[in-house]
């Protein structure tokens, strides 16, 4: 089965790739993604300075998914810029995830990272875990200001990673903002911010930072992710490439994302749980699903979700 895809003119050898944050902080982790069946190498979201992140425990997996409050642990943008040439040797797209602790950080990072020529840049407007810093994607004016500035700097295909929205008015508001900014793709969705998981035996939270509040991922967020993929796919009439992220545990989950309009899918929680071998399993499962249904390529079913 042909699982290759094209996003903003860039060819991906597989539609599966890591979600930013999952096993992609260190050089070793990024190299392991390079040697895996992942269709791309997505870096951890980078800040100006290297960061240790929030205190541990800061990730907890459970049967329904995961909760994290990592707090942007990363090597700092200069280290990722230096690594990009080596990562490109693996012959698959390198996606640099750009974050920032304040508005000014984004253009500073983008300038240097763009110069290192990743294949694409994904601008993270949706980290839920920095104490005192709201998710930028929930502020349409700030999002527009940042993305418009970046658009003048970035010469490679540039997309944004958005938080989940829960009302059609917000899909429209952000869809209109991003149309004005001229982004090339969307990654939907980041974790569902500020959930709370409780351990009833210990009568405690399960992660340390922020009183136990953290971003939810994994199986439990799939319907929220699918709704956002579908809503933005419709907003842009199928013309905006979308990387579906959220709740992809098996090949059928990936098929559902594609039906809603995703061109590719990212893997977070199950990548952390299973390691990079997960990509081969997902390839086999999606291939089996498409073959059973008589589809020859991903293209044949993208966005074709039917009503009742
Ligand atoms: O590092 C994190 O705590 C983190 C980030 Br930057 C993000 O975008 N999403 C998430 O769930 N965790």
Tab-separated table of C-alpha atoms and ligand atoms in Angstrom:
chain	number	residue	atom	x	y	z
A	1	UNK	CA	0.000	0.000	0.000
A	2	UNK	CA	1.216	3.467	-0.898
A	3	UNK	CA	1.251	5.432	2.354
A	4	UNK	CA	3.336	8.296	0.973
A	5	UNK	CA	1.832	11.748	1.262
A	6	UNK	CA	2.504	15.311	0.148
A	7	UNK	CA	2.138	18.291	2.451
A	8	UNK	CA	2.697	21.766	1.032
A	9	UNK	CA	4.791	20.277	-1.776
A	10	UNK	CA	7.004	18.214	0.559
A	11	UNK	CA	7.026	14.429	0.037
A	12	UNK	CA	6.678	12.172	3.087
A	13	UNK	CA	7.612	8.446	2.768
A	14	UNK	CA	4.842	7.565	5.257
A	15	UNK	CA	1.795	9.383	6.599
A	16	UNK	CA	2.838	8.556	10.195
A	17	UNK	CA	5.254	10.691	12.190
A	18	UNK	CA	5.952	11.600	15.779
A	19	UNK	CA	4.007	14.392	17.437
A	20	UNK	CA	6.275	17.145	18.681
A	21	UNK	CA	7.206	16.363	22.266
A	22	UNK	CA	7.127	12.567	21.940
A	23	UNK	CA	10.665	11.099	21.972
A	24	UNK	CA	12.187	14.034	20.121
A	25	UNK	CA	14.045	16.185	22.655
A	26	UNK	CA	17.592	14.819	22.525
A	27	UNK	CA	19.967	14.104	19.647
A	28	UNK	CA	19.689	10.355	20.373
A	29	UNK	CA	15.900	10.451	20.276
A	30	UNK	CA	15.879	12.420	17.021
A	31	UNK	CA	18.391	10.020	15.448
A	32	UNK	CA	16.229	7.062	16.534
A	33	UNK	CA	13.264	8.667	14.759
A	34	UNK	CA	15.500	9.021	11.709
A	35	UNK	CA	16.252	5.296	11.751
A	36	UNK	CA	12.611	4.315	12.331
A	37	UNK	CA	9.640	3.989	9.983
A	38	UNK	CA	8.439	7.459	11.007
A	39	UNK	CA	7.581	9.440	7.877
A	40	UNK	CA	9.276	12.543	9.264
A	41	UNK	CA	11.382	13.777	12.159
A	42	UNK	CA	9.547	16.393	14.217
A	43	UNK	CA	11.626	18.171	16.851
A	44	UNK	CA	10.536	19.069	20.333
A	45	UNK	CA	9.233	22.621	20.472
A	46	UNK	CA	12.250	24.848	20.980
A	47	UNK	CA	12.800	27.964	23.035
A	48	UNK	CA	15.654	30.477	23.072
A	49	UNK	CA	17.426	28.932	26.066
A	50	UNK	CA	17.766	25.219	26.796
A	51	UNK	CA	15.231	24.176	29.453
A	52	UNK	CA	15.046	21.352	31.980
A	53	UNK	CA	11.247	21.646	32.059
A	54	UNK	CA	8.863	21.205	34.976
A	55	UNK	CA	9.576	19.023	38.034
A	56	UNK	CA	8.907	15.272	37.833
A	57	UNK	CA	6.732	13.279	37.719
A	58	UNK	CA	5.412	15.242	34.745
A	59	UNK	CA	4.035	12.510	32.439
A	60	UNK	CA	1.559	9.791	33.388
A	61	UNK	CA	0.136	7.183	31.036
A	62	UNK	CA	-3.027	5.259	31.892
A	63	UNK	CA	-5.424	3.012	29.953
A	64	UNK	CA	-7.453	5.896	28.448
A	65	UNK	CA	-4.531	8.090	27.469
A	66	UNK	CA	-1.964	10.340	29.101
A	67	UNK	CA	-1.522	13.563	31.016
A	68	UNK	CA	1.629	15.661	30.790
A	69	UNK	CA	3.057	18.863	32.093
A	70	UNK	CA	6.557	18.639	30.669
A	71	UNK	CA	7.104	22.403	30.654
A	72	UNK	CA	8.981	22.659	27.352
A	73	UNK	CA	12.174	20.739	28.164
A	74	UNK	CA	14.397	21.252	25.109
A	75	UNK	CA	17.972	21.832	23.997
A	76	UNK	CA	17.462	25.427	22.903
A	77	UNK	CA	17.058	26.550	19.283
A	78	UNK	CA	20.749	26.824	18.465
A	79	UNK	CA	21.294	23.137	19.236
A	80	UNK	CA	18.381	22.092	17.007
A	81	UNK	CA	19.580	24.374	14.215
A	82	UNK	CA	22.990	22.663	14.411
A	83	UNK	CA	21.368	19.202	14.296
A	84	UNK	CA	19.168	19.790	11.253
A	85	UNK	CA	21.801	18.945	8.584
A	86	UNK	CA	22.476	15.539	10.221
A	87	UNK	CA	18.756	14.844	10.590
A	88	UNK	CA	18.167	15.607	6.913
A	89	UNK	CA	20.584	12.789	6.011
A	90	UNK	CA	17.855	10.263	6.860
A	91	UNK	CA	16.067	11.229	3.654
A	92	UNK	CA	12.740	12.176	5.205
A	93	UNK	CA	11.317	15.582	6.043
A	94	UNK	CA	12.556	17.367	9.144
A	95	UNK	CA	9.943	19.513	10.851
A	96	UNK	CA	11.235	22.085	13.318
A	97	UNK	CA	8.733	22.948	16.031
A	98	UNK	CA	9.129	26.559	17.117
A	99	UNK	CA	7.781	27.838	20.435
A	100	UNK	CA	8.539	30.803	22.637
A	101	UNK	CA	8.048	32.119	26.129
A	102	UNK	CA	7.107	35.562	24.804
A	103	UNK	CA	6.118	37.021	21.460
A	104	UNK	CA	9.600	38.265	20.604
A	105	UNK	CA	11.087	34.773	20.934
A	106	UNK	CA	9.221	33.418	17.904
A	107	UNK	CA	10.860	35.592	15.201
A	108	UNK	CA	14.283	35.255	16.854
A	109	UNK	CA	14.076	31.466	16.704
A	110	UNK	CA	12.416	31.353	13.299
A	111	UNK	CA	15.176	33.425	11.707
A	112	UNK	CA	17.947	31.027	12.720
A	113	UNK	CA	15.952	27.818	12.276
A	114	UNK	CA	14.747	28.858	8.819
A	115	UNK	CA	18.371	29.455	7.844
A	116	UNK	CA	19.177	25.837	8.867
A	117	UNK	CA	16.599	24.753	6.240
A	118	UNK	CA	14.308	22.228	7.894
A	119	UNK	CA	11.787	20.925	5.342
A	120	UNK	CA	8.917	22.538	7.237
A	121	UNK	CA	8.375	24.675	10.334
A	122	UNK	CA	5.515	23.967	12.740
A	123	UNK	CA	4.771	26.943	14.988
A	124	UNK	CA	3.469	25.800	18.357
A	125	UNK	CA	0.691	28.161	19.440
A	126	UNK	CA	-0.670	25.766	22.014
A	127	UNK	CA	1.622	24.694	24.852
A	128	UNK	CA	-0.692	24.353	27.871
A	129	UNK	CA	1.950	23.773	30.534
A	130	UNK	CA	3.953	26.912	31.262
A	131	UNK	CA	2.744	28.301	34.593
A	132	UNK	CA	1.321	31.776	34.052
A	133	UNK	CA	1.417	31.611	30.222
A	134	UNK	CA	-1.924	30.996	28.518
A	135	UNK	CA	-2.112	29.025	25.271
A	136	UNK	CA	-1.489	31.581	22.494
A	137	UNK	CA	-3.961	29.862	20.178
A	138	UNK	CA	-6.805	30.924	22.461
A	139	UNK	CA	-5.945	34.579	21.766
A	140	UNK	CA	-6.767	35.275	18.120
A	141	UNK	CA	-5.148	38.737	17.997
A	142	UNK	CA	-1.829	37.577	19.471
A	143	UNK	CA	-1.837	34.511	17.198
A	144	UNK	CA	-2.361	36.729	14.154
A	145	UNK	CA	0.405	39.113	15.155
A	146	UNK	CA	2.911	36.303	15.717
A	147	UNK	CA	2.094	34.286	12.614
A	148	UNK	CA	2.115	37.362	10.350
A	149	UNK	CA	5.589	38.286	11.643
A	150	UNK	CA	6.822	34.743	11.092
A	151	UNK	CA	5.383	34.634	7.595
A	152	UNK	CA	7.748	37.453	6.591
A	153	UNK	CA	10.751	35.501	7.904
A	154	UNK	CA	10.047	31.853	7.091
A	155	UNK	CA	10.750	30.689	3.545
A	156	UNK	CA	10.087	26.941	4.005
A	157	UNK	CA	6.469	25.677	4.297
A	158	UNK	CA	5.116	26.927	7.606
A	159	UNK	CA	2.222	25.534	9.618
A	160	UNK	CA	0.745	26.119	13.046
A	161	UNK	CA	-0.083	23.651	15.785
A	162	UNK	CA	-3.331	24.678	17.413
A	163	UNK	CA	-5.025	23.843	20.665
A	164	UNK	CA	-8.434	22.162	20.475
A	165	UNK	CA	-11.409	24.473	19.980
A	166	UNK	CA	-14.807	23.507	21.290
A	167	UNK	CA	-17.146	25.867	19.471
A	168	UNK	CA	-17.722	26.477	15.737
A	169	UNK	CA	-17.389	30.236	16.365
A	170	UNK	CA	-13.787	29.632	17.447
A	171	UNK	CA	-13.037	27.403	14.429
A	172	UNK	CA	-14.277	30.234	12.198
A	173	UNK	CA	-12.395	32.945	14.096
A	174	UNK	CA	-9.071	31.088	13.926
A	175	UNK	CA	-9.700	29.812	10.396
A	176	UNK	CA	-10.143	33.418	9.220
A	177	UNK	CA	-7.025	34.521	11.131
A	178	UNK	CA	-4.897	31.790	9.562
A	179	UNK	CA	-6.245	32.499	6.077
A	180	UNK	CA	-5.072	36.107	6.500
A	181	UNK	CA	-1.655	34.927	7.711
A	182	UNK	CA	-0.983	32.611	4.771
A	183	UNK	CA	-0.054	29.406	6.582
A	184	UNK	CA	0.753	26.285	4.545
A	185	UNK	CA	-0.570	23.565	6.851
A	186	UNK	CA	-2.251	22.975	10.212
A	187	UNK	CA	-1.388	20.444	12.909
A	188	UNK	CA	-4.515	19.622	14.913
A	189	UNK	CA	-4.596	19.225	17.882
A	190	UNK	CA	-2.203	19.795	20.753
A	191	UNK	CA	-3.109	18.102	24.024
A	192	UNK	CA	-6.428	19.014	25.639
A	193	UNK	CA	-5.086	21.524	28.122
A	194	UNK	CA	-5.418	21.550	31.865
A	195	UNK	CA	-7.163	18.302	32.580
A	196	UNK	CA	-6.804	16.670	35.969
A	197	UNK	CA	-6.214	12.966	36.634
A	198	UNK	CA	-6.711	11.699	40.176
A	199	UNK	CA	-5.302	8.629	41.914
A	200	UNK	CA	-8.185	7.593	44.208
A	201	UNK	CA	-6.087	5.079	46.190
A	202	UNK	CA	-3.388	7.566	47.102
A	203	UNK	CA	-5.892	10.459	47.039
A	204	UNK	CA	-3.384	12.484	45.040
A	205	UNK	CA	-2.780	14.028	41.689
A	206	UNK	CA	-0.600	11.947	39.310
A	207	UNK	CA	1.799	14.628	38.060
A	208	UNK	CA	3.628	17.204	40.142
A	209	UNK	CA	3.539	20.522	38.229
A	210	UNK	CA	0.650	22.978	38.389
A	211	UNK	CA	-1.202	21.133	41.150
A	212	UNK	CA	-1.654	18.103	38.876
A	213	UNK	CA	-3.187	19.957	35.914
A	214	UNK	CA	-1.817	18.933	32.518
A	215	UNK	CA	-2.463	18.313	28.832
A	216	UNK	CA	-4.501	15.224	27.999
A	217	UNK	CA	-3.523	12.990	25.090
A	218	UNK	CA	-4.186	9.530	23.734
A	219	UNK	CA	-7.369	7.565	23.066
A	220	UNK	CA	-9.602	9.787	25.189
A	221	UNK	CA	-9.053	12.888	23.030
A	222	UNK	CA	-9.708	11.302	19.611
A	223	UNK	CA	-13.241	12.714	19.185
A	224	UNK	CA	-11.986	16.221	20.013
A	225	UNK	CA	-9.119	15.840	17.529
A	226	UNK	CA	-11.394	14.501	14.776
A	227	UNK	CA	-13.856	17.361	15.305
A	228	UNK	CA	-11.071	19.923	14.912
A	229	UNK	CA	-9.631	18.219	11.816
A	230	UNK	CA	-13.091	18.115	10.262
A	231	UNK	CA	-14.035	21.671	11.207
A	232	UNK	CA	-10.835	23.187	9.745
A	233	UNK	CA	-10.941	20.910	6.691
A	234	UNK	CA	-14.421	22.258	5.971
A	235	UNK	CA	-13.457	25.852	6.778
A	236	UNK	CA	-10.754	25.682	4.094
A	237	UNK	CA	-12.906	23.607	1.696
A	238	UNK	CA	-10.343	20.827	1.663
A	239	UNK	CA	-7.547	23.067	0.384
A	240	UNK	CA	-5.487	23.318	3.609
A	241	UNK	CA	-3.202	20.348	4.392
A	242	UNK	CA	-3.947	19.069	7.890
A	243	UNK	CA	-1.764	16.870	10.074
A	244	UNK	CA	-4.188	15.059	12.384
A	245	UNK	CA	-2.913	14.557	15.915
A	246	UNK	CA	-4.765	13.117	18.868
A	247	UNK	CA	-5.934	9.669	19.811
A	248	UNK	CA	-4.200	7.670	17.081
A	249	UNK	CA	-3.610	4.347	18.822
A	250	UNK	CA	-4.153	2.006	15.860
A	251	UNK	CA	-4.485	2.031	12.078
A	252	UNK	CA	-8.251	2.514	12.161
A	253	UNK	CA	-7.817	5.670	14.255
A	254	UNK	CA	-5.504	6.985	11.534
A	255	UNK	CA	-8.102	6.061	8.876
A	256	UNK	CA	-10.714	8.087	10.814
A	257	UNK	CA	-8.407	11.117	10.830
A	258	UNK	CA	-7.929	10.766	7.062
A	259	UNK	CA	-11.701	10.473	6.496
A	260	UNK	CA	-12.107	13.744	8.425
A	261	UNK	CA	-9.536	15.398	6.151
A	262	UNK	CA	-6.062	14.708	7.539
A	263	UNK	CA	-3.200	14.315	5.046
A	264	UNK	CA	-0.929	12.729	7.646
A	265	UNK	CA	-1.101	11.853	11.327
A	266	UNK	CA	1.174	12.382	14.293
A	267	UNK	CA	1.667	9.977	17.173
A	268	UNK	CA	2.201	11.144	20.728
A	269	UNK	CA	1.020	8.988	23.615
A	270	UNK	CA	1.448	5.553	21.990
A	271	UNK	CA	4.884	6.529	20.715
A	272	UNK	CA	5.909	7.305	24.281
A	273	UNK	CA	4.311	4.058	25.486
A	274	UNK	CA	5.619	1.702	22.744
A	275	UNK	CA	8.711	3.380	21.331
A	276	UNK	CA	9.591	3.908	17.667
A	277	UNK	CA	8.498	0.370	16.683
A	278	UNK	CA	4.954	1.734	16.835
A	279	UNK	CA	5.331	3.156	13.311
A	280	UNK	CA	5.626	-0.266	11.652
A	281	UNK	CA	2.583	-1.554	13.524
A	282	UNK	CA	0.539	1.470	12.456
A	283	UNK	CA	1.646	1.113	8.818
A	284	UNK	CA	0.510	-2.522	8.764
A	285	UNK	CA	-2.784	-1.728	10.466
A	286	UNK	CA	-3.636	1.205	8.192
A	287	UNK	CA	-2.652	-0.834	5.123
A	288	UNK	CA	-4.923	-3.682	6.239
A	289	UNK	CA	-7.776	-1.242	6.871
A	290	UNK	CA	-7.449	0.448	3.451
A	291	UNK	CA	-7.090	-2.895	1.613
A	292	UNK	CA	-10.161	-4.330	3.302
A	293	UNK	CA	-12.118	-1.312	2.116
A	294	UNK	CA	-10.684	-1.436	-1.416
A	295	UNK	CA	-8.820	1.878	-1.259
A	296	UNK	CA	-5.581	2.079	-3.261
A	297	UNK	CA	-4.124	5.196	-1.637
A	298	UNK	CA	-4.771	7.567	1.258
A	299	UNK	CA	-5.778	10.178	-1.291
A	300	UNK	CA	-8.816	8.091	-2.271
A	301	UNK	CA	-10.505	8.539	1.113
A	302	UNK	CA	-9.175	11.854	2.409
A	303	UNK	CA	-12.000	14.061	3.650
A	304	UNK	CA	-14.670	11.633	2.383
A	305	UNK	CA	-16.519	11.328	5.679
A	306	UNK	CA	-20.224	10.811	4.943
A	307	UNK	CA	-23.229	12.274	6.725
A	308	UNK	CA	-26.294	10.262	7.645
B	1	LIG	O1	6.377	20.630	26.954
B	1	LIG	C1	5.163	20.550	27.251
B	1	LIG	O2	4.752	20.581	28.415
B	1	LIG	C2	4.132	20.444	26.194
B	1	LIG	C3	4.100	21.241	25.074
B	1	LIG	BR1	5.431	22.466	24.637
B	1	LIG	C4	3.004	21.155	24.178
B	1	LIG	O3	2.896	21.845	23.167
B	1	LIG	N1	2.033	20.255	24.473
B	1	LIG	C5	2.067	19.479	25.563
B	1	LIG	O4	1.138	18.688	25.769
B	1	LIG	N2	3.143	19.574	26.418
